[in-house]
mmCIF file of C-alpha atoms in Angstrom:
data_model
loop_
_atom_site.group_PDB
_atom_site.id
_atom_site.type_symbol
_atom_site.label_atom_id
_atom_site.label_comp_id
_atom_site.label_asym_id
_atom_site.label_seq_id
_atom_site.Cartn_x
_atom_site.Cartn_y
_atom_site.Cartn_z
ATOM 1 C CA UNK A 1 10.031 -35.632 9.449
ATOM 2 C CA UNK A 2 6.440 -35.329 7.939
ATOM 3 C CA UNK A 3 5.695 -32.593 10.793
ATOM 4 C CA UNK A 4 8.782 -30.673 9.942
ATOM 5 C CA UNK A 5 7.960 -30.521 5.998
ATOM 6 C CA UNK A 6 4.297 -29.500 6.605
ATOM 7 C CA UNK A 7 5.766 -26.566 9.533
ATOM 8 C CA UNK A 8 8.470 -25.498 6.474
ATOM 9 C CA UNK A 9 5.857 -25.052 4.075
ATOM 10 C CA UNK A 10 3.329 -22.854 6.269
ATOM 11 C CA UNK A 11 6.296 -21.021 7.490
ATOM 12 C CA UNK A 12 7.012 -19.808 3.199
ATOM 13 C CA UNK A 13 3.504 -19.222 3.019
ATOM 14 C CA UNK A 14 3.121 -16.309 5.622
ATOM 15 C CA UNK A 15 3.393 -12.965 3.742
ATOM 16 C CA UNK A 16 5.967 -10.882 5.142
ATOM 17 C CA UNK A 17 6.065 -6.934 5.154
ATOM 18 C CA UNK A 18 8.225 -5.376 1.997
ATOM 19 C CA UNK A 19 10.637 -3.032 3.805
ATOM 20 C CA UNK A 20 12.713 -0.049 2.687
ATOM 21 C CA UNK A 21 15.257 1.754 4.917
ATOM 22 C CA UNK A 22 15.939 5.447 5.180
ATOM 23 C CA UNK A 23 18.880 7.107 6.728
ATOM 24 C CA UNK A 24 16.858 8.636 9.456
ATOM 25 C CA UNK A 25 16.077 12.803 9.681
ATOM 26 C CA UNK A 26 18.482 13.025 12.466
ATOM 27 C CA UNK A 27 21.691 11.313 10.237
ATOM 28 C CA UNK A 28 20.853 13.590 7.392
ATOM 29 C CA UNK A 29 20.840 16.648 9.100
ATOM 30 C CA UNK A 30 23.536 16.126 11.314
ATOM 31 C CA UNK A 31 25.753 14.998 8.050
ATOM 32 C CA UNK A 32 24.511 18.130 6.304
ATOM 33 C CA UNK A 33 22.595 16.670 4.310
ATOM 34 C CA UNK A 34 19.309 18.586 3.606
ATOM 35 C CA UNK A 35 17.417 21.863 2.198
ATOM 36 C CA UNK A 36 15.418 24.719 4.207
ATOM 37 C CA UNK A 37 12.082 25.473 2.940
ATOM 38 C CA UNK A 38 9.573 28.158 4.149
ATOM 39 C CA UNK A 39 6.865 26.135 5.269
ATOM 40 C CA UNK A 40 4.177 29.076 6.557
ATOM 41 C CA UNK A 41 7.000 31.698 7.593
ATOM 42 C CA UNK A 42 8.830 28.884 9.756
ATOM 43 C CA UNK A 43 12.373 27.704 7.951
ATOM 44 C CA UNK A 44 12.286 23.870 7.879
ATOM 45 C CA UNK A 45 15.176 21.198 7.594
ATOM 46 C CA UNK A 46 14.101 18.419 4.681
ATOM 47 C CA UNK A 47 16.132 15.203 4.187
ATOM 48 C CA UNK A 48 18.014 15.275 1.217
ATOM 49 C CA UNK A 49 18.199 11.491 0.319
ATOM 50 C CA UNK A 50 19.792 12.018 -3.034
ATOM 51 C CA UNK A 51 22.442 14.370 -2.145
ATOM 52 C CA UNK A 52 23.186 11.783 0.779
ATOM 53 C CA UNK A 53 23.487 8.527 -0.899
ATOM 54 C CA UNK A 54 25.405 10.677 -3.643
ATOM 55 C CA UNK A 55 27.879 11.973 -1.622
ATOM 56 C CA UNK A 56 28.347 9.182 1.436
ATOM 57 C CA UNK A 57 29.901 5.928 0.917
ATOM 58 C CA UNK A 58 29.467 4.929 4.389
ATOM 59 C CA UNK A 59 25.630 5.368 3.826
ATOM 60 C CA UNK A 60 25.326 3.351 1.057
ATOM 61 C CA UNK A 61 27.263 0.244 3.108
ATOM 62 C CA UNK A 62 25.276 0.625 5.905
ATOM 63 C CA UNK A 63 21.761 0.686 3.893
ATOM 64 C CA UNK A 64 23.482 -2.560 1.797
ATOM 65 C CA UNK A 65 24.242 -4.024 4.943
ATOM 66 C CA UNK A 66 20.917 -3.569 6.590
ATOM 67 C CA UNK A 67 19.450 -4.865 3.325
ATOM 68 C CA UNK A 68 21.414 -7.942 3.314
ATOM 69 C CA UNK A 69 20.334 -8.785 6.985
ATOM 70 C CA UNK A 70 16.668 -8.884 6.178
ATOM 71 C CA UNK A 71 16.990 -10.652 3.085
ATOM 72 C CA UNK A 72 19.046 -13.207 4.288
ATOM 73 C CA UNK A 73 15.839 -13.567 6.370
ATOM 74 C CA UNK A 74 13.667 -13.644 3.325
ATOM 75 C CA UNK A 75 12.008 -9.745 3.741
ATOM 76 C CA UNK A 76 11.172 -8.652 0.066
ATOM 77 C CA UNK A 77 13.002 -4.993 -0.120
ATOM 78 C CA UNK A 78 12.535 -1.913 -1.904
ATOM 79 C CA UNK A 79 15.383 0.288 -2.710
ATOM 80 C CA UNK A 80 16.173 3.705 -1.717
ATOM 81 C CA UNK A 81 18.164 5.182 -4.122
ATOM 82 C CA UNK A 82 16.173 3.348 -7.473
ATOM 83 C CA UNK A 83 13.097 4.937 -6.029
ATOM 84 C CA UNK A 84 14.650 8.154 -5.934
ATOM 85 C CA UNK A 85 15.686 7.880 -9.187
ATOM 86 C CA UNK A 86 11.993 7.356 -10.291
ATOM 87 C CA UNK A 87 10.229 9.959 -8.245
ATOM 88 C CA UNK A 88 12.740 11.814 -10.502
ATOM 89 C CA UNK A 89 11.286 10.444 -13.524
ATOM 90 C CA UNK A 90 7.808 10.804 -12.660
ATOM 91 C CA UNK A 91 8.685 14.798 -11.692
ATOM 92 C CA UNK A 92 9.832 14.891 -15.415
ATOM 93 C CA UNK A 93 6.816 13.853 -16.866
ATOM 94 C CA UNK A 94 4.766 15.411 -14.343
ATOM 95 C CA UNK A 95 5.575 17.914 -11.743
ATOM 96 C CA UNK A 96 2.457 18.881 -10.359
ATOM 97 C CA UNK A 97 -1.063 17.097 -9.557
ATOM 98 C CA UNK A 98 -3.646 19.622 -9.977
ATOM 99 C CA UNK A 99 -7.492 19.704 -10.616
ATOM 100 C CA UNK A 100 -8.748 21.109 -13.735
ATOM 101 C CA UNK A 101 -9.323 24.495 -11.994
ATOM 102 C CA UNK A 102 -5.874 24.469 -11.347
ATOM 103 C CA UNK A 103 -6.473 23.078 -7.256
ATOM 104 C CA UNK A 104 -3.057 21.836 -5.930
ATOM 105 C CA UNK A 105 -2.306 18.908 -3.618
ATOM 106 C CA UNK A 106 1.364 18.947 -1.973
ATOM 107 C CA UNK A 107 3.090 15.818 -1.373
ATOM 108 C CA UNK A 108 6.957 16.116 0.921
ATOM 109 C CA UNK A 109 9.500 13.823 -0.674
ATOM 110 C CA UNK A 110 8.792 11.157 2.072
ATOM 111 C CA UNK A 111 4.925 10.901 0.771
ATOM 112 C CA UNK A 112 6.389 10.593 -2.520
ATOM 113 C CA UNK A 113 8.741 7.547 -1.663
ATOM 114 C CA UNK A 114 6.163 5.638 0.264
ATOM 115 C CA UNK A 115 3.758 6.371 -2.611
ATOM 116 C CA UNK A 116 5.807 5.016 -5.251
ATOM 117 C CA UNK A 117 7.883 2.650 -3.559
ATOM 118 C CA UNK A 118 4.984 0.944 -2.132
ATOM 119 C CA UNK A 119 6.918 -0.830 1.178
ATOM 120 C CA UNK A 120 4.434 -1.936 4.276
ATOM 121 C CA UNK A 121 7.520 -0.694 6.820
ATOM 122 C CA UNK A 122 10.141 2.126 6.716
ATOM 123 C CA UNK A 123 13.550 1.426 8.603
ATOM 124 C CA UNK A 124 15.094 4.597 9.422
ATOM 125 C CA UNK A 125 18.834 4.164 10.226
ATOM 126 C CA UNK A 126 20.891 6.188 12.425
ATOM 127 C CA UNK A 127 24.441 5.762 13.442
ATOM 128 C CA UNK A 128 27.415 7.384 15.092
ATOM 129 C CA UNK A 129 31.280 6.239 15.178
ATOM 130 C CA UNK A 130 32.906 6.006 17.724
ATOM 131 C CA UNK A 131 37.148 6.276 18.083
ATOM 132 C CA UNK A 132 38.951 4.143 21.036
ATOM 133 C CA UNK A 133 42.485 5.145 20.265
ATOM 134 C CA UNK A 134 43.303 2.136 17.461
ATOM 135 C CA UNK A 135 39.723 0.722 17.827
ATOM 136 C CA UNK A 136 36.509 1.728 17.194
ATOM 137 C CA UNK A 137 32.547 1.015 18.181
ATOM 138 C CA UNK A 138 29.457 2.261 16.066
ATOM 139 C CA UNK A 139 26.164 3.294 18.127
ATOM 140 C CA UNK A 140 22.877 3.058 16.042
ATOM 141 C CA UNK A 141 19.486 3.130 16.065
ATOM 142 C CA UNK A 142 17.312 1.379 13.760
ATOM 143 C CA UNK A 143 13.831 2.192 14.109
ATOM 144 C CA UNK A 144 10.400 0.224 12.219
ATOM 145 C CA UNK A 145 7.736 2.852 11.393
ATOM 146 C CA UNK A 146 4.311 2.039 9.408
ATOM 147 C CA UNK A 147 4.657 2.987 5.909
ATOM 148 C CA UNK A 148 0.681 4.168 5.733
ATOM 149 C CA UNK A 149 0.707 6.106 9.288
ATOM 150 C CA UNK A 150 4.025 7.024 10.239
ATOM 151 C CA UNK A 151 3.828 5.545 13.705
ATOM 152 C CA UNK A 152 6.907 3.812 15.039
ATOM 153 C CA UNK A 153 6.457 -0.142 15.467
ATOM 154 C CA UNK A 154 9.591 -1.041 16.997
ATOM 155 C CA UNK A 155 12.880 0.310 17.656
ATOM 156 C CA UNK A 156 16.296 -1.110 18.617
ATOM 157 C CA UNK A 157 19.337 0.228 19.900
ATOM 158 C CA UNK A 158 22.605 -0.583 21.459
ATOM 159 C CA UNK A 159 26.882 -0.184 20.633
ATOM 160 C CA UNK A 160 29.198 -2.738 19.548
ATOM 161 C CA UNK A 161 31.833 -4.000 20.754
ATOM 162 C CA UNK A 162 35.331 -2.577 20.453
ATOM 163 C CA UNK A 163 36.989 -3.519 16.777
ATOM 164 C CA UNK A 164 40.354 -2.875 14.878
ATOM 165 C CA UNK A 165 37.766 -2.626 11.875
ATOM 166 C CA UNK A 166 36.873 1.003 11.056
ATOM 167 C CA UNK A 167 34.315 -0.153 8.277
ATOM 168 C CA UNK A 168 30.694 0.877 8.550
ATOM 169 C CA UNK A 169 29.186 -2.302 7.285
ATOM 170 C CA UNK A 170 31.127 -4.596 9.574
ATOM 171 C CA UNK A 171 30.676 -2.628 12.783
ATOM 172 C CA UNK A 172 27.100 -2.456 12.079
ATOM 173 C CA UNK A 173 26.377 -5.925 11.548
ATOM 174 C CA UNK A 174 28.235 -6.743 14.331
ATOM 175 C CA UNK A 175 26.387 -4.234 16.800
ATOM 176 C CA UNK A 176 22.820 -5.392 15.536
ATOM 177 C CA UNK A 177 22.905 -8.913 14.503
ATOM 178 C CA UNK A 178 22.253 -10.045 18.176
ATOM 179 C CA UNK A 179 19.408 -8.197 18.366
ATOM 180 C CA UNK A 180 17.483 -9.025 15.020
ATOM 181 C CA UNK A 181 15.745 -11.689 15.785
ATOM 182 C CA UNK A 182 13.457 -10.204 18.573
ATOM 183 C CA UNK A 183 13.315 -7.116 16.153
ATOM 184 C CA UNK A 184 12.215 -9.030 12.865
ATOM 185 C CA UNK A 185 9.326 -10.956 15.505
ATOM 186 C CA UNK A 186 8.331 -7.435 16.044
ATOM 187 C CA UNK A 187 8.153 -6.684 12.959
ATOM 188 C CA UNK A 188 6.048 -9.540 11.786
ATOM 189 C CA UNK A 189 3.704 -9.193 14.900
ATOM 190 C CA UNK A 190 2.370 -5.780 13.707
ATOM 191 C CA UNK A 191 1.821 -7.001 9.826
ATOM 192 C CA UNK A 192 -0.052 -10.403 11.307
ATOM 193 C CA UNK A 193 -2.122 -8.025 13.483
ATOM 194 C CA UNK A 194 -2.724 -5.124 10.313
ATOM 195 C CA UNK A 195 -3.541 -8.427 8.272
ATOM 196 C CA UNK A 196 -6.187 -9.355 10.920
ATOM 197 C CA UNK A 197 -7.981 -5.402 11.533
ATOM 198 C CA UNK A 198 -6.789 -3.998 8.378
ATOM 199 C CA UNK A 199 -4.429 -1.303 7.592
ATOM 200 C CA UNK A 200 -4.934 2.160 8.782
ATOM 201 C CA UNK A 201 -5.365 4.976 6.534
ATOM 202 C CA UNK A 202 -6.745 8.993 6.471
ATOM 203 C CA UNK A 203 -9.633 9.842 4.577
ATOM 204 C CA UNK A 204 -10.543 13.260 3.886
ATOM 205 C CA UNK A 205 -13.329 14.568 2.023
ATOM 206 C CA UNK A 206 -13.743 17.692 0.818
ATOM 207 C CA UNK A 207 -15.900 19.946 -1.298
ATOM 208 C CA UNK A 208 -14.531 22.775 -4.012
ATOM 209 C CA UNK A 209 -16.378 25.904 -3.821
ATOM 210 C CA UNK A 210 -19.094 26.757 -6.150
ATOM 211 C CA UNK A 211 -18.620 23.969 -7.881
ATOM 212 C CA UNK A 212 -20.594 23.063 -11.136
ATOM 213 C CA UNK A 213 -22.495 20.263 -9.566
ATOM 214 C CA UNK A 214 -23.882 22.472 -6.705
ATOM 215 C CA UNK A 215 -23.446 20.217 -4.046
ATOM 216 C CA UNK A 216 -22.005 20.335 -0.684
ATOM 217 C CA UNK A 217 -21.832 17.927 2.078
ATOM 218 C CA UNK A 218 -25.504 18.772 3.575
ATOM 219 C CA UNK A 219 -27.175 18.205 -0.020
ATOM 220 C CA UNK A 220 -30.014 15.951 0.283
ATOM 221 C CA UNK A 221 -31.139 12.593 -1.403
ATOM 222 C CA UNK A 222 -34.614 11.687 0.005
ATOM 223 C CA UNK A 223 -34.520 11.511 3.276
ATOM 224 C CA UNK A 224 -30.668 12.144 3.910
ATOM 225 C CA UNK A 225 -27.701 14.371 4.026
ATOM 226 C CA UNK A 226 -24.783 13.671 1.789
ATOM 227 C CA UNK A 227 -22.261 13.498 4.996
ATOM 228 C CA UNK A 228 -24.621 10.851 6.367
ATOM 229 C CA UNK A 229 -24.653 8.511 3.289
ATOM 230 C CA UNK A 230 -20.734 8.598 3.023
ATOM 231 C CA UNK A 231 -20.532 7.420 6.420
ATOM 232 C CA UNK A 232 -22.475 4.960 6.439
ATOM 233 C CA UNK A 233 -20.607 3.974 3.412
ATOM 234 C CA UNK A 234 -17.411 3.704 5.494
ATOM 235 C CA UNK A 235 -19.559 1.279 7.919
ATOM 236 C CA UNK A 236 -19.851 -1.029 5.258
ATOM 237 C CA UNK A 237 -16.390 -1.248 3.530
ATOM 238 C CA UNK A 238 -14.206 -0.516 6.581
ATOM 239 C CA UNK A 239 -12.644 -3.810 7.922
ATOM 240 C CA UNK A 240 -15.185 -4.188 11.520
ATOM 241 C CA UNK A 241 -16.623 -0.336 11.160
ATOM 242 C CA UNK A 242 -13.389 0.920 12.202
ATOM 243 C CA UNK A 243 -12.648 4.677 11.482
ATOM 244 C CA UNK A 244 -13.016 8.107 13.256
ATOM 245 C CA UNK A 245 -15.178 10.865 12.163
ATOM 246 C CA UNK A 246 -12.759 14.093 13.119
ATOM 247 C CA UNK A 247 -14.467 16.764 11.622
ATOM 248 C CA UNK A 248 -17.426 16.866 9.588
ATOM 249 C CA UNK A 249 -18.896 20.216 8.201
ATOM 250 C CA UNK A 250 -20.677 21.312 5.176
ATOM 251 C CA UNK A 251 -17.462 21.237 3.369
ATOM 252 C CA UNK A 252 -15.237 18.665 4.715
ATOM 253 C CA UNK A 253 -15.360 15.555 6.559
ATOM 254 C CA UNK A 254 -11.411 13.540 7.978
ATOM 255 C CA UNK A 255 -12.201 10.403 8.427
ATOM 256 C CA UNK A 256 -9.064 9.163 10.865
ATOM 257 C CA UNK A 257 -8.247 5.777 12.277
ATOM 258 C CA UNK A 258 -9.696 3.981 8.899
ATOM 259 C CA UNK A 259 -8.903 0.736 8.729
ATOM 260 C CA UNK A 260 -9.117 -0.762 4.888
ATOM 261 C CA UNK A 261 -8.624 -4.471 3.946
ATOM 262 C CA UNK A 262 -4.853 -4.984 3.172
ATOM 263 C CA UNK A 263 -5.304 -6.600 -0.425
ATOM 264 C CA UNK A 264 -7.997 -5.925 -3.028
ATOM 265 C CA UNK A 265 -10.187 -9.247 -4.526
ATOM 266 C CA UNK A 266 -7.263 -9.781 -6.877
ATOM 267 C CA UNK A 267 -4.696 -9.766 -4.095
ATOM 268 C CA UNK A 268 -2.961 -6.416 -4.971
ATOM 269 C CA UNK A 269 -1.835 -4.223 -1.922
ATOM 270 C CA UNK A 270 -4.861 -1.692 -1.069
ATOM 271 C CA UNK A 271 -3.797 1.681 -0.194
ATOM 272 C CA UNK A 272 -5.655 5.020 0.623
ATOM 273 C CA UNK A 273 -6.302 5.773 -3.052
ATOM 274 C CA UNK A 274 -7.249 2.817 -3.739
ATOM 275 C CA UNK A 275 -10.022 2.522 -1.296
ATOM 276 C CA UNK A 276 -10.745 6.071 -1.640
ATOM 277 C CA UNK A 277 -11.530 5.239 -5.411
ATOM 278 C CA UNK A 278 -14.503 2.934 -4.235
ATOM 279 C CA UNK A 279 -16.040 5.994 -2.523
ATOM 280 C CA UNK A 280 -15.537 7.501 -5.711
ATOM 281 C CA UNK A 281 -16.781 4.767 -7.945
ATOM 282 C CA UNK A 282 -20.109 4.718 -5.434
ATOM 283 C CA UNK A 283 -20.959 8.500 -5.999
ATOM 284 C CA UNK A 284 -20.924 8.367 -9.824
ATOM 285 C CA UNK A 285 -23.999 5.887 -9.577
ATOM 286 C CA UNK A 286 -27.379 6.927 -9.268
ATOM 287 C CA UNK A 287 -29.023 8.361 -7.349
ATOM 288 C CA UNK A 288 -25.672 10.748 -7.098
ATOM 289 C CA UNK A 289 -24.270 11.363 -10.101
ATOM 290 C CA UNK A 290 -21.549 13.047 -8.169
ATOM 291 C CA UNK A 291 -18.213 14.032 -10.113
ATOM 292 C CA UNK A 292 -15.388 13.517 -7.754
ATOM 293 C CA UNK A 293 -11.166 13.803 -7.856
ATOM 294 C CA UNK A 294 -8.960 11.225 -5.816
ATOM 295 C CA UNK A 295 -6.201 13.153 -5.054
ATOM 296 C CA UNK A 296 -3.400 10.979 -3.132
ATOM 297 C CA UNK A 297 -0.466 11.745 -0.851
ATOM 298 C CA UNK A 298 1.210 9.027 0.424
ATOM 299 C CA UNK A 299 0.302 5.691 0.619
ATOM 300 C CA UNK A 300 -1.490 6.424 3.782
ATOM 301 C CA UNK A 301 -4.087 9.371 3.122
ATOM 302 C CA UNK A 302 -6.542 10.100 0.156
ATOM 303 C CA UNK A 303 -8.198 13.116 -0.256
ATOM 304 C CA UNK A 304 -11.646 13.007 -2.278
ATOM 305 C CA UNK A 305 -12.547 17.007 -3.859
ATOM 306 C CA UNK A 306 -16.732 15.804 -4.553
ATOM 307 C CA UNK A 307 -18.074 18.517 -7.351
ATOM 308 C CA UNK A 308 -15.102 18.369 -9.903
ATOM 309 C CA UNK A 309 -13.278 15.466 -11.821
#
């Protein structure tokens, strides 16, 4: 009895990832629900979440349904359509994030959602009915994907059985519920391991031209280059020195791979900005004296513009 009380409390004291679940790209545009933009002369298909959630009943009982699964299993959740709503606000009160000289820094809708909803995993949901004369059978596919890097963690896929019921939430819980268990383990084996190397991020430094500090990424303090000291400052704060130097030049370094602690000293979720802002706070000391702008996008890559505030 003793063992079992002492297993139940470490089991509530292991963190578990905050989740937040998407109708996937695929659902969207297949349901007609997105916008073309001209990205560099090529017409691109962008989710339209709003319009979607809006519009779709169904889609709104399946994301409920996939919501109540995980929290029956105790997985703090973000919602979809409440961070919409304040991307929405924050666009109000401030549309664009520019320098002072009027340098932009583009962020898609998805950036935006991670940014401000703040989840550790995105579920992106897609699913297909299926008719069998009076029955029916739903096909999905529910796939885990890092918040910070986009890569996929786990997937899971399958069709129900046969069912007189032609709602969305039923058939769905009733095609995946045999399956979440080994999904959720997945799920909780990638956070453990992030936990244990840190969380992996993109930093990207970069220098504006002729800016009023004069200094580029070759600039020297005694006996070293600028480029040099900031690396060796990512040896020292990276969780075990691990990052990749991509490209380094006079004007830029992309710093890939980077793997950050997962909570600050006061046990507040670190992302990219946030550990970019170190850098930051480390240039504005002497012997630097280097102005600097942390310009985010996405929880999972920071951009640093050194010679401008």
């Amino acid at each position: 009895m003793v063992a079992l009380c002492v297993a139940t409390a470490v089991s509530a004291q292991i963190k578990k990832p905050e989740l937040m679940v998407f109708p996937s790209e695929n659902w969207c545009i297949n349901n007609g629900y997105y916008t073309e933009v001209t990205n560099l002369d090529y017409q691109q298909k962008v989710p339209a979440y709003r319009e979607a959630l809006q519009q779709n009943t169904q889609l709104k009982m399946a994301i409920a349904k996939i919501n109540d699964l995980f929290a029956a299993r105790q997985f703090p959740l973000e919602d979809l359509e409440q961070t919409l709503k304040n991307i929405e606000q924050e666009r109000a009160e401030d549309n664009l994030t520019t320098s002072k000289n009027g340098n932009e820094l583009a962020e898609t809708l998805l950036d935006q959602l991670s940014r401000v909803a703040k989840a550790d995993i995105i579920l992106e949901l897609t699913w297909e009915l299926n008719d069998l004369g009076p029955k029916h059978s739903l096909t999905y596919i529910l796939e885990a994907k890092d918040a910070y890097t986009a890569k996929s963690i786990a997937a899971v896929s399958g069709t129900g059985a046969p069912s007189m019921s032609a709602d969305v939430a039923t058939l769905l819980e009733e095609a995946i519920v045999a399956n979440m268990d080994n999904f959720q383990n997945r799920l909780m084996d990638h956070f453990a391991e992030m936990q244990e190397m840190g969380r992996e991020v993109r930093i990207d430094i970069k220098v504006f031209a002729d800016n009023a500090a004069g200094i580029d990424l070759e600039t020297e303090y005694g006996e070293d280059e600028l480029g040099d000291i900031i690396q060796r400052w990512m040896v020292q704060n990276t969780v075990n020195q691990r990052f990749s130097l991509k490209a380094a030049s006079e004007t830029h370094m992309d710093f890939t791979q980077v793997r950050i602690p997962c909570y600050d000293d006061y046990g507040i979720a670190m992302d990219a900005a946030a550990f970019a802002k170190k850098l930051q706070k480390a240039l504005k000391k002497e012997p630097f004296k280097i102005p600097a702008k942390v310009m985010m996008k996405g929880l999972g890559r920071a951009v640093i513009i050194l010679g401008e505030k």
